[in-house]
mmCIF file of C-alpha atoms and ligand atoms in Angstrom:
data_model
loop_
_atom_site.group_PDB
_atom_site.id
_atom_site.type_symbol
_atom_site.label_atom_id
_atom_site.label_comp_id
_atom_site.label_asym_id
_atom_site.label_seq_id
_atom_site.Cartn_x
_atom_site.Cartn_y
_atom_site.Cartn_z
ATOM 1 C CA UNK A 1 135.330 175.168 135.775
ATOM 2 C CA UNK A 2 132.445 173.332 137.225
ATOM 3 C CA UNK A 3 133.802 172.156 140.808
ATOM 4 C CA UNK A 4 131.159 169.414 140.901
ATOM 5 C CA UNK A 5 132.202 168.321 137.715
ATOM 6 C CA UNK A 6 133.382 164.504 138.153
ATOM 7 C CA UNK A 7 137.326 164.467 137.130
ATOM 8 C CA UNK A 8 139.290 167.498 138.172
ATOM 9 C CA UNK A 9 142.752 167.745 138.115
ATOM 10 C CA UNK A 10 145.047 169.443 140.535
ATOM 11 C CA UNK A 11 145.861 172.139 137.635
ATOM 12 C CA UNK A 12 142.645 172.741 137.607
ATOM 13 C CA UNK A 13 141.469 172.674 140.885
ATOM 14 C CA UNK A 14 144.696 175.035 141.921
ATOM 15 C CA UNK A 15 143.884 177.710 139.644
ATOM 16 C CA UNK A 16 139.637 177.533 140.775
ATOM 17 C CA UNK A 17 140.947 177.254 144.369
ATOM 18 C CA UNK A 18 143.708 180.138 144.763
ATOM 19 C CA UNK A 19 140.667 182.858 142.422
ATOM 20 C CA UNK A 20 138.680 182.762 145.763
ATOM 21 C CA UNK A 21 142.006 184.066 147.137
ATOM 22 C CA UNK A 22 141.574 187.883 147.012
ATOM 23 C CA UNK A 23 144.108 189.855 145.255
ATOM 24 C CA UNK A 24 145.191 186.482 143.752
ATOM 25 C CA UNK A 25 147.471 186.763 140.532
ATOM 26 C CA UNK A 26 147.535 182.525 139.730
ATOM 27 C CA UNK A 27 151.267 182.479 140.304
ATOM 28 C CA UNK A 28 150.927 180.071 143.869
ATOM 29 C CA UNK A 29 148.980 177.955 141.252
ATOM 30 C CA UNK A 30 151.879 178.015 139.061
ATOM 31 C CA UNK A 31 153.996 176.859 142.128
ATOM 32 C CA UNK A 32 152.178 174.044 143.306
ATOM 33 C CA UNK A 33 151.651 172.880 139.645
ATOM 34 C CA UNK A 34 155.469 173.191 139.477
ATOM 35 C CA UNK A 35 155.319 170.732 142.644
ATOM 36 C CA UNK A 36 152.930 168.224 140.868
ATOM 37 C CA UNK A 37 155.061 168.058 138.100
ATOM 38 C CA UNK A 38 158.293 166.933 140.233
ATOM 39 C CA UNK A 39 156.523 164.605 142.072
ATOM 40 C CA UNK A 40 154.944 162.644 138.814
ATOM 41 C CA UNK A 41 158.735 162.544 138.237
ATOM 42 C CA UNK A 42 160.268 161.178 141.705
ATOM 43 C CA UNK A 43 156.909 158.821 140.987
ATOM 44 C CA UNK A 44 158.152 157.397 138.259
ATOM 45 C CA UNK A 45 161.451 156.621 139.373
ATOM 46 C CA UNK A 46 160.116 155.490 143.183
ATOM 47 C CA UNK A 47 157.356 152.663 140.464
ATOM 48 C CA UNK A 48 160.805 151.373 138.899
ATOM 49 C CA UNK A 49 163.096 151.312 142.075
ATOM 50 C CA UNK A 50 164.204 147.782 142.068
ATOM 51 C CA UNK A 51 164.283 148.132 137.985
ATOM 52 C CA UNK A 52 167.098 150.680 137.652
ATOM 53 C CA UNK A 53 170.089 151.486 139.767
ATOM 54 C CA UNK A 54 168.320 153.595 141.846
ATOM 55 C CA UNK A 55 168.350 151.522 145.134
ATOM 56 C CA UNK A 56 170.777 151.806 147.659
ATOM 57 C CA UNK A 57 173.440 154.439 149.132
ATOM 58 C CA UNK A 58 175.127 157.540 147.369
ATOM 59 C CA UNK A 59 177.865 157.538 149.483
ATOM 60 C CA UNK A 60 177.494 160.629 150.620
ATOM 61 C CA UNK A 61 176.296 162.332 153.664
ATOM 62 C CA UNK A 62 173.832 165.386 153.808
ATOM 63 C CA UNK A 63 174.378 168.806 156.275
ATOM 64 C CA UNK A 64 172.990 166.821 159.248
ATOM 65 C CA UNK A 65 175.723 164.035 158.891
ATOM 66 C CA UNK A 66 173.074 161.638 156.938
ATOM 67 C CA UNK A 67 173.990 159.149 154.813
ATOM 68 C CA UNK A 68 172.097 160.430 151.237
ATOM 69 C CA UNK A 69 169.952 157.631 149.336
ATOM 70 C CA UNK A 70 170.484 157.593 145.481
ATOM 71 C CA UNK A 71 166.511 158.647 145.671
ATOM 72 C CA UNK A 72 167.005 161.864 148.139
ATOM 73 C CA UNK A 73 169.749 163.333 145.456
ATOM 74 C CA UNK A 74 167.726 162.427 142.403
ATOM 75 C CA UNK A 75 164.501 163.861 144.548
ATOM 76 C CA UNK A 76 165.850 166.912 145.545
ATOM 77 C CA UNK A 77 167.690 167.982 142.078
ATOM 78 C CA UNK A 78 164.389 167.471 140.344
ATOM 79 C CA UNK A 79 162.422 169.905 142.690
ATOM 80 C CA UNK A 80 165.516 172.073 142.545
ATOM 81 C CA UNK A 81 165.918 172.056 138.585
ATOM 82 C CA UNK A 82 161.962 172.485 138.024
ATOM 83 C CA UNK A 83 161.750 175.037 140.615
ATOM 84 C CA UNK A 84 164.687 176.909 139.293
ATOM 85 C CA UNK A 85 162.967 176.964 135.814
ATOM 86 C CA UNK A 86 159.218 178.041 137.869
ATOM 87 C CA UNK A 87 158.350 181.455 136.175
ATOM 88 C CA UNK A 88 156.911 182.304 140.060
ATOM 89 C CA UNK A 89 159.666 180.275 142.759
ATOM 90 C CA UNK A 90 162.071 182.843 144.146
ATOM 91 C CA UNK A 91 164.530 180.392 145.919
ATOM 92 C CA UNK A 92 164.443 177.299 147.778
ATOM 93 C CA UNK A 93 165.717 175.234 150.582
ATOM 94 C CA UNK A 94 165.953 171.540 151.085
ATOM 95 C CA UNK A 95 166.657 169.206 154.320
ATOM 96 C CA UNK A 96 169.462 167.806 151.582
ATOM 97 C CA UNK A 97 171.321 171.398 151.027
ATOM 98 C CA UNK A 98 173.397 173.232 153.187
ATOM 99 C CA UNK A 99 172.504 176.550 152.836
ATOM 100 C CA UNK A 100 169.113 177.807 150.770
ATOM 101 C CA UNK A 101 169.126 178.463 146.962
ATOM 102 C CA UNK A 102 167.975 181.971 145.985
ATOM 103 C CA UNK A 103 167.304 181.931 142.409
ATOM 104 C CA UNK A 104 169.098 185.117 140.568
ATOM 105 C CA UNK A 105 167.763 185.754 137.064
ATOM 106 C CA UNK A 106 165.162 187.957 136.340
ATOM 107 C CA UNK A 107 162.017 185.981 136.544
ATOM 108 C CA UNK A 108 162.580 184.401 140.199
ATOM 109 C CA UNK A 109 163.950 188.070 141.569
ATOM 110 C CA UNK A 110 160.380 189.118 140.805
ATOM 111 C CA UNK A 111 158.541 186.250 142.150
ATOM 112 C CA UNK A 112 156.694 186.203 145.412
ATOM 113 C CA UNK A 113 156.787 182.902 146.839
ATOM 114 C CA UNK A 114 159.593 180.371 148.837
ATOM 115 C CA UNK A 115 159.290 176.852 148.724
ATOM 116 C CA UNK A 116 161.122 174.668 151.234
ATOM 117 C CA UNK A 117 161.024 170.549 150.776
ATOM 118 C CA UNK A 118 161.942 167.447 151.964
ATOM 119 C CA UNK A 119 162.766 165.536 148.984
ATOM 120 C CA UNK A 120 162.424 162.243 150.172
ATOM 121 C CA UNK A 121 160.858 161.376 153.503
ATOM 122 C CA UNK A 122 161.202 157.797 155.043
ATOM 123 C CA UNK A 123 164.983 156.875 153.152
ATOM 124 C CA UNK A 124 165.033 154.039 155.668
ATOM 125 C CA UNK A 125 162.187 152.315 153.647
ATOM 126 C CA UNK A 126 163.588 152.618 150.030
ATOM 127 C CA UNK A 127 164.990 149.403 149.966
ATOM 128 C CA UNK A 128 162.016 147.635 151.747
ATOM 129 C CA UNK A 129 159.338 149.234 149.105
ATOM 130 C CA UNK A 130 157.678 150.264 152.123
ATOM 131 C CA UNK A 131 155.685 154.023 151.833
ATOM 132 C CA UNK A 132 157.859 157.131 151.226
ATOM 133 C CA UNK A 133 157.416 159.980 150.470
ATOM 134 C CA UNK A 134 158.212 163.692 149.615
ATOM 135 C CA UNK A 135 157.061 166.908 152.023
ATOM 136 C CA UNK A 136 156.964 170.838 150.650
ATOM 137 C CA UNK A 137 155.793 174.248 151.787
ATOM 138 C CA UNK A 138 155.352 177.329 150.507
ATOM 139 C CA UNK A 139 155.810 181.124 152.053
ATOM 140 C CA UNK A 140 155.403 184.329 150.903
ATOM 141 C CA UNK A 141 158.737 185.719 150.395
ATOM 142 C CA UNK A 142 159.195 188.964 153.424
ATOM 143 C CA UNK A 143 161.901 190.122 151.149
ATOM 144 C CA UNK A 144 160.942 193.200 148.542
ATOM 145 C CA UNK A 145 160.370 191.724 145.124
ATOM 146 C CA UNK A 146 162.848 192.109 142.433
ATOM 147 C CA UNK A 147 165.791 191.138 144.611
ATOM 148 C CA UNK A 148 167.466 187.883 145.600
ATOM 149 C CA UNK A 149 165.732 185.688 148.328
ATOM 150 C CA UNK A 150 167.623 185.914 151.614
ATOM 151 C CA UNK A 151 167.542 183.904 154.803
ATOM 152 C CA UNK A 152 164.198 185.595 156.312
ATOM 153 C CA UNK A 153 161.718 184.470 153.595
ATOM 154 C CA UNK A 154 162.515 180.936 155.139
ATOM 155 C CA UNK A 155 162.664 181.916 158.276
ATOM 156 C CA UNK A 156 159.241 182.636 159.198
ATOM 157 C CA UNK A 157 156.870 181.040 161.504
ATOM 158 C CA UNK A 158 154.704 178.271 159.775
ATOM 159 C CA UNK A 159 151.603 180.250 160.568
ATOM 160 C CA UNK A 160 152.362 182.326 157.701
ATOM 161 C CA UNK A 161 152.352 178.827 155.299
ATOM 162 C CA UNK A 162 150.355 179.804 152.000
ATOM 163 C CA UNK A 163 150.481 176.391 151.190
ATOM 164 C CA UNK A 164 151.713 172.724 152.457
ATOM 165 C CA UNK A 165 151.597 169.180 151.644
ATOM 166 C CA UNK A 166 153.095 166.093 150.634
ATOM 167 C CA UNK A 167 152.936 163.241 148.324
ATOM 168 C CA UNK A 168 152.849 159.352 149.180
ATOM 169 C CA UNK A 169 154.046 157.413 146.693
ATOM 170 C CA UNK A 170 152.146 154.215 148.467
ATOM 171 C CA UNK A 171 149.547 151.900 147.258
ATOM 172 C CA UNK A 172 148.657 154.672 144.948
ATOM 173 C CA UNK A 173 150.446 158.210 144.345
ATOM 174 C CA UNK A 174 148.683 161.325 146.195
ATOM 175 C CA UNK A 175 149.086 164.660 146.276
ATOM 176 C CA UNK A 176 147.533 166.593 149.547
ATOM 177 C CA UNK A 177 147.904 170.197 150.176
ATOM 178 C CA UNK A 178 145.942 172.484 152.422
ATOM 179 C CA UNK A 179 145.680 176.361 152.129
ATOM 180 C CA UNK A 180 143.811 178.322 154.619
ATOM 181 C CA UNK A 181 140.232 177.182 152.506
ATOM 182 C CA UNK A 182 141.100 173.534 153.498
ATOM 183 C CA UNK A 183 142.803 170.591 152.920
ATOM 184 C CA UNK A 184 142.387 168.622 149.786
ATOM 185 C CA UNK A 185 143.581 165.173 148.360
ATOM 186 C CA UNK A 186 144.600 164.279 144.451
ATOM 187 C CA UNK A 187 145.190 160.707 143.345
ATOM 188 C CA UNK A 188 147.959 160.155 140.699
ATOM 189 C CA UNK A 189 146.141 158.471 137.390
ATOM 190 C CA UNK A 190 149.248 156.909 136.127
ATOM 191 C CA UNK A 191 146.996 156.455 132.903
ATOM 192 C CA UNK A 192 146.857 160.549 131.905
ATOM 193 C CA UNK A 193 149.647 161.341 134.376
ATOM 194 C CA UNK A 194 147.337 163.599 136.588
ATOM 195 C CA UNK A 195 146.949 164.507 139.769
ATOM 196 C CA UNK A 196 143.163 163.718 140.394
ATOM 197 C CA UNK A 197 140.858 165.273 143.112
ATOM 198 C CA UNK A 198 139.762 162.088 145.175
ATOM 199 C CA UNK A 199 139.832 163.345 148.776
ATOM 200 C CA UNK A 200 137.474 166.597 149.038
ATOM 201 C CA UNK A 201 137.633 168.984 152.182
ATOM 202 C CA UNK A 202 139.468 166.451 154.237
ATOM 203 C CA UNK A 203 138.970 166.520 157.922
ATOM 204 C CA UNK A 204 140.103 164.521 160.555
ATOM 205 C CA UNK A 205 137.358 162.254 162.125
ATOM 206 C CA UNK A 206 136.351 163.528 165.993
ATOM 207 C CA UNK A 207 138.718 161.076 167.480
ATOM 208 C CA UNK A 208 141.060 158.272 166.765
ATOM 209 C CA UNK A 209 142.832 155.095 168.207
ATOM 210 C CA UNK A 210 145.959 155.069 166.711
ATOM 211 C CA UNK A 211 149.218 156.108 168.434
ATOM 212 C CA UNK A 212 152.702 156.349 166.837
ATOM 213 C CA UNK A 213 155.748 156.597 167.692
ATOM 214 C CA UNK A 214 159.460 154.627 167.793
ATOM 215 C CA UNK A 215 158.382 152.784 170.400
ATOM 216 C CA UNK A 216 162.176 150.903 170.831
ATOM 217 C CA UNK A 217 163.472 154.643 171.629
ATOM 218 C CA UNK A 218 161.032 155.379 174.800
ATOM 219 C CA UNK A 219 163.754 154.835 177.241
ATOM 220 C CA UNK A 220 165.099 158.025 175.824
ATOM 221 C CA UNK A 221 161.882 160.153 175.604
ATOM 222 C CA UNK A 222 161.575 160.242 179.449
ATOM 223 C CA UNK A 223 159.196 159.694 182.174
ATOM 224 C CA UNK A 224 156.610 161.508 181.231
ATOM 225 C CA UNK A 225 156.485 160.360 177.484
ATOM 226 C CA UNK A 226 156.526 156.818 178.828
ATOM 227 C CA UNK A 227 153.785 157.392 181.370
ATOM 228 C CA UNK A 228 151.742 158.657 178.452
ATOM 229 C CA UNK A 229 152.437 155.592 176.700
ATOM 230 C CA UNK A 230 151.396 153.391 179.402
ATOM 231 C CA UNK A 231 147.972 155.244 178.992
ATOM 232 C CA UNK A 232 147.648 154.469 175.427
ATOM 233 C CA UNK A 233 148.236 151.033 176.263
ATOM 234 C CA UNK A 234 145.919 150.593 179.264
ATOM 235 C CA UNK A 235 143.068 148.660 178.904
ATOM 236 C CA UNK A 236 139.637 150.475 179.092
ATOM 237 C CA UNK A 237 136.356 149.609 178.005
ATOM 238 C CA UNK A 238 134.923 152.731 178.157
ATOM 239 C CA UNK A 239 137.639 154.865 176.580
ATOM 240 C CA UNK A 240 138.215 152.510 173.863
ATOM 241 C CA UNK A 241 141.663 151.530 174.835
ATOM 242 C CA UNK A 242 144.058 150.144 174.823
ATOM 243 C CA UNK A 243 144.918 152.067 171.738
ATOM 244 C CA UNK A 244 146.055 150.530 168.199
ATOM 245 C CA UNK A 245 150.406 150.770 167.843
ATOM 246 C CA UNK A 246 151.317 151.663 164.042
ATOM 247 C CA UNK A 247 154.519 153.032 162.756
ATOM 248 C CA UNK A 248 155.592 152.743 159.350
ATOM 249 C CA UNK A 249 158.546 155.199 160.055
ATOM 250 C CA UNK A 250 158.133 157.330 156.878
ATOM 251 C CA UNK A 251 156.512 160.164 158.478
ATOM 252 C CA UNK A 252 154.368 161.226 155.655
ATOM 253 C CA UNK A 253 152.745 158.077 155.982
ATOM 254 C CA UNK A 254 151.835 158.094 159.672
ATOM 255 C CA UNK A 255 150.814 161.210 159.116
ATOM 256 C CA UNK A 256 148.464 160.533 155.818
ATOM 257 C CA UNK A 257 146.748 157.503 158.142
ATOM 258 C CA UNK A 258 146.954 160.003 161.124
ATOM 259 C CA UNK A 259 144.706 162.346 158.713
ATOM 260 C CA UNK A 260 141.982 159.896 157.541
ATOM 261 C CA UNK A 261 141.586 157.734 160.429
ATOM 262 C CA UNK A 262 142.964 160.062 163.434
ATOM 263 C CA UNK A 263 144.998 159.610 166.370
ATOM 264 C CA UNK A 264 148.454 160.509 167.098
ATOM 265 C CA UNK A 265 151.728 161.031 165.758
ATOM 266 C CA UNK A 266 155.012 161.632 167.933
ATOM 267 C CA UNK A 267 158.470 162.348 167.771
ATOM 268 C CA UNK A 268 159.760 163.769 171.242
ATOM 269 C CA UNK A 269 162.877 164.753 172.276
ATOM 270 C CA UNK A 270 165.644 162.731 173.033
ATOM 271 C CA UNK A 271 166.712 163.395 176.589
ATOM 272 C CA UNK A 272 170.108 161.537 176.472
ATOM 273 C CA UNK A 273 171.207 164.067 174.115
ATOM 274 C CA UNK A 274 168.457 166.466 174.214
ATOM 275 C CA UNK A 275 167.986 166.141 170.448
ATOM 276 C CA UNK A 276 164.950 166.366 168.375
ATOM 277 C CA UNK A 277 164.725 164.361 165.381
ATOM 278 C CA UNK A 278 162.477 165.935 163.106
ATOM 279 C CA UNK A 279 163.071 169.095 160.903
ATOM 280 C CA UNK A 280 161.396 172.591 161.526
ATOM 281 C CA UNK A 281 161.026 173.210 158.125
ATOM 282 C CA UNK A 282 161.230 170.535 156.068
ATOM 283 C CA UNK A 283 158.716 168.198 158.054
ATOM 284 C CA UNK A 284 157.516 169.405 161.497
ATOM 285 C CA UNK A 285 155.681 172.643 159.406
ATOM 286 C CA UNK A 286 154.227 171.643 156.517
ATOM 287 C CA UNK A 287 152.479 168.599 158.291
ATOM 288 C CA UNK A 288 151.581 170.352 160.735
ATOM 289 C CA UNK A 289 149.876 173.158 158.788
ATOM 290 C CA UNK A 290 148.055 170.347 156.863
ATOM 291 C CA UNK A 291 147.339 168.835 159.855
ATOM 292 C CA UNK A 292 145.558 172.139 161.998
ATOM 293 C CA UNK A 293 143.843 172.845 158.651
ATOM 294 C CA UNK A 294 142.279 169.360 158.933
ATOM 295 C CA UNK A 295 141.176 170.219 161.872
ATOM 296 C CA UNK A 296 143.919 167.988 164.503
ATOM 297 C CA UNK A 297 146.500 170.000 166.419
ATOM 298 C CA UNK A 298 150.342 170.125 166.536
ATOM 299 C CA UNK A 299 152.626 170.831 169.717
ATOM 300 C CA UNK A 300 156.228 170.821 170.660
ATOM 301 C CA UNK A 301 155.389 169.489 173.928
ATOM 302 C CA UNK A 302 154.358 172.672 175.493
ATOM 303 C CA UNK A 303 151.631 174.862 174.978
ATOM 304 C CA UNK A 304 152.868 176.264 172.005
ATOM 305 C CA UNK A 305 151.712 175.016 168.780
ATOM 306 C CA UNK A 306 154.336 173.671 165.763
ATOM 307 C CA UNK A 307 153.529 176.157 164.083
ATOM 308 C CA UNK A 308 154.240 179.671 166.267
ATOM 309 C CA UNK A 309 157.796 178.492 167.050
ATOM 310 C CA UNK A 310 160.689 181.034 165.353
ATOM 311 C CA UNK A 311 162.941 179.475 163.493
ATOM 312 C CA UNK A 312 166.269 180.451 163.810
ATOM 313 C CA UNK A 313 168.009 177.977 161.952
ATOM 314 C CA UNK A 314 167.328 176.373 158.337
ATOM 315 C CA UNK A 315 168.529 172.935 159.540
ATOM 316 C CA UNK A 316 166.416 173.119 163.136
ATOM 317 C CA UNK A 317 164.871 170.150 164.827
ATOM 318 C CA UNK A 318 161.528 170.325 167.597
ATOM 319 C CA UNK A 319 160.218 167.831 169.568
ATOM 320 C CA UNK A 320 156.528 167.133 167.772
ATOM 321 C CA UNK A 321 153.527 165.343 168.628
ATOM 322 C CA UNK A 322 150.682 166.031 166.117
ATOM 323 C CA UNK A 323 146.825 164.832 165.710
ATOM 324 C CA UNK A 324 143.741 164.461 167.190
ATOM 325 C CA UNK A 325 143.146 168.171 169.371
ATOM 326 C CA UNK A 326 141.724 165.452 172.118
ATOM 327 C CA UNK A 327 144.361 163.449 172.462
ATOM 328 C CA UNK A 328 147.158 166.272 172.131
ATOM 329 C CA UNK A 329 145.117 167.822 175.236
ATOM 330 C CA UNK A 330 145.883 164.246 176.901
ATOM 331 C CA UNK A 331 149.777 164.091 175.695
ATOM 332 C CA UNK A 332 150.257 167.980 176.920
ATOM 333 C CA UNK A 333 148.596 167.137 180.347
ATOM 334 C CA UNK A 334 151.313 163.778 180.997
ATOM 335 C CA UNK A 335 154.048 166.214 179.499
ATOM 336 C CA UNK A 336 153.197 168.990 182.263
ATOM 337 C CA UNK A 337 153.449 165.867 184.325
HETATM 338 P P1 AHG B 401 164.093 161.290 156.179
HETATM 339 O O1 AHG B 401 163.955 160.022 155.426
HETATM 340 O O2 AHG B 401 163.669 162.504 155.384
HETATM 341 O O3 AHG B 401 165.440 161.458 156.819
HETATM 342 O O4 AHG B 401 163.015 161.305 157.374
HETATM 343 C C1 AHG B 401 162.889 160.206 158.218
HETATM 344 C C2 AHG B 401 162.109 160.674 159.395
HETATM 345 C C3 AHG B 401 160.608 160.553 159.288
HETATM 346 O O5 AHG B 401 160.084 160.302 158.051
HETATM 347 C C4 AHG B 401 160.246 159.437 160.226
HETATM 348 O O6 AHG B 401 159.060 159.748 160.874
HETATM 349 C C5 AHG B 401 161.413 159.346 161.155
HETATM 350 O O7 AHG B 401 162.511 159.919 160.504
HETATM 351 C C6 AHG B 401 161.741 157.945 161.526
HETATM 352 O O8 AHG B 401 162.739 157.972 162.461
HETATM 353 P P2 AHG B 401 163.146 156.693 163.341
HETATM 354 O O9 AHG B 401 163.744 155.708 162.389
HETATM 355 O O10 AHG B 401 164.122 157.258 164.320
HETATM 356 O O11 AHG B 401 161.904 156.203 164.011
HETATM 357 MN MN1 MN B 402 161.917 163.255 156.327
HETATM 358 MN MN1 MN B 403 164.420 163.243 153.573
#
């Protein structure tokens, strides 16, 4: 394939990209492929939400006491049922399930790689056809090949991602994943069904003026968090603030415009309860794995990054703030107060 070539799908592209890899074999191309596929899927059910049945509540609640969407169960069996039918996906695990899925027949017990998902990101904004969209990583399985998954393939620090991303179904469909080699953007041609590259080497720009965060909820994030907000919002010439407020509340969203036009994303931890929100695995790793391989940074609060915490739990929650390196420097310094 010629990579300057004009159209290049994420197939293609995949396969060129993961050859540089060495001792590559082509099966995480046959993973993230597998992705692609489920996501032109949720797509087309997300295009034709207020069409169908689809809107609304299931009735049901998921492992952290959620009420489940119609959209996160179809979401997550379609990832689950392509996944399970991958020739190289050895097991799952999704914010929806309790417990992962280790895939038993023959194929999967011999296949290297883990994939862990949110399904559906931002449920809050199915009904207002507002941006949503679905989150994924993928690890190399610590487990010896030719057995069942088990707990510690998910387990693992997101440092050792091979591959993250997430798709926005928004004013157009993308697909963005980052490997070590970068961080690159596809845009969904509804008109061949591809995946095409649109967003090459993407990088965030040197700073940004953007913060975001649930703003109604800083009584609960603390002093510190507050004071920091009072920065963002302080008038200065010379620093270019006060900054810009935007939060759509779908976090692959704040974190796509986090990625293209910079500045900061934040979810800290709730000190009435001392809860954090945001999922580990499901969320908190994969963006930020796309986000330090654009460049940006990703902390907890303290000066560990996102990505060196051990998880201990499938279901875990941290505290995350996420973007520009700069202004992470800035939140860290009001956080160490
Ligand atoms: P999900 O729809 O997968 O449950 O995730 C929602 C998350 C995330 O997308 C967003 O950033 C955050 O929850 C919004 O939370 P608040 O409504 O508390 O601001
Ligand atoms: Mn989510
Ligand atoms: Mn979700």
């Amino acid at each position: 394939m010629n990579p300057n070539r004009k159209l290049i799908t994420l197939d293609e592209f995949t396969v060129f990209q993961t050859r540089q890899f060495s001792n590559s074999t082509g099966e995480l191309a046959i993973v993230l492929r597998d992705i692609g596929l489920a996501c032109k899927l949720i797509n087309k059910k997300v295009n034709k939400a207020g069409l169908t049945d689809i809107l609304g509540a299931v009735g049901t609640s998921n492992v952290q006491g959620e009420e489940q969407q119609k959209l996160d169960v179809y979401a997550n069996d379609i990832l689950i049922n392509i996944l399970r039918n991958s020739s190289d996906c050895a097991g799952i695990a999704s914010e929806e399930n309790d417990d992962f899925i280790a895939f038993d027949d023959e194929m999967s017990k011999n296949s290297k790689y883990v994939v862990m998902f949110d399904p559906l990101d931002g449920s809050s904004n199915i009904d207002v056809n507002a941006s949503i969209g679905t989150i994924f990583c993928i690890q190399r399985r610590v487990s010896p090949l030719g057995t069942v998954a088990i707990a510690e393939d998910f387990l693992q620090k997101g440092k050792n991602i091979v591959a993250a991303g997430y798709v926005i179904y928004g004013s157009s469909t993308m697909l963005v994943y980052a490997t070590k080699l970068g961080v690159n953007g596809f845009t969904l041609d509804t008109s061949i069904g591809e995946f095409c590259l649109s967003h090459r080497e993407m990088k965030l720009p040197e700073t940004g003026k953007i913060y975001a965060i649930n703003q109604g909820n800083s009584m609960k994030f603390g002093e510190k968090v507050r004071q920091f907000l009072d920065y963002c919002m302080e008038d200065n010439k010379e620093e270019g603030r006060p900054f810009t407020h935007r939060y759509i509340g779908t976090m692959v969203a704040d974190i796509h415009r986090t990625l293209i036009k910079g500045g900061l994303f934040m979810y800290p931890l709730d000190i009435t309860n001392n809860k954090p929100k945001l999922r580990l695995l499901y969320e908190c790793n994969p963006m930020s794995y796309v986000i330090e391989m654009a460049g940006g940074k990703s902390t907890t609060g303290d000066d560990e990054s996102v990505l060196d915490v051990q998880p201990t739990d499938l279901h875990q929650r941290v505290p995350i703030f996420i973007g520009n390196e700069n202004l992470i420097q800035k939140v860290k310094e009001y956080l160490k107060g």
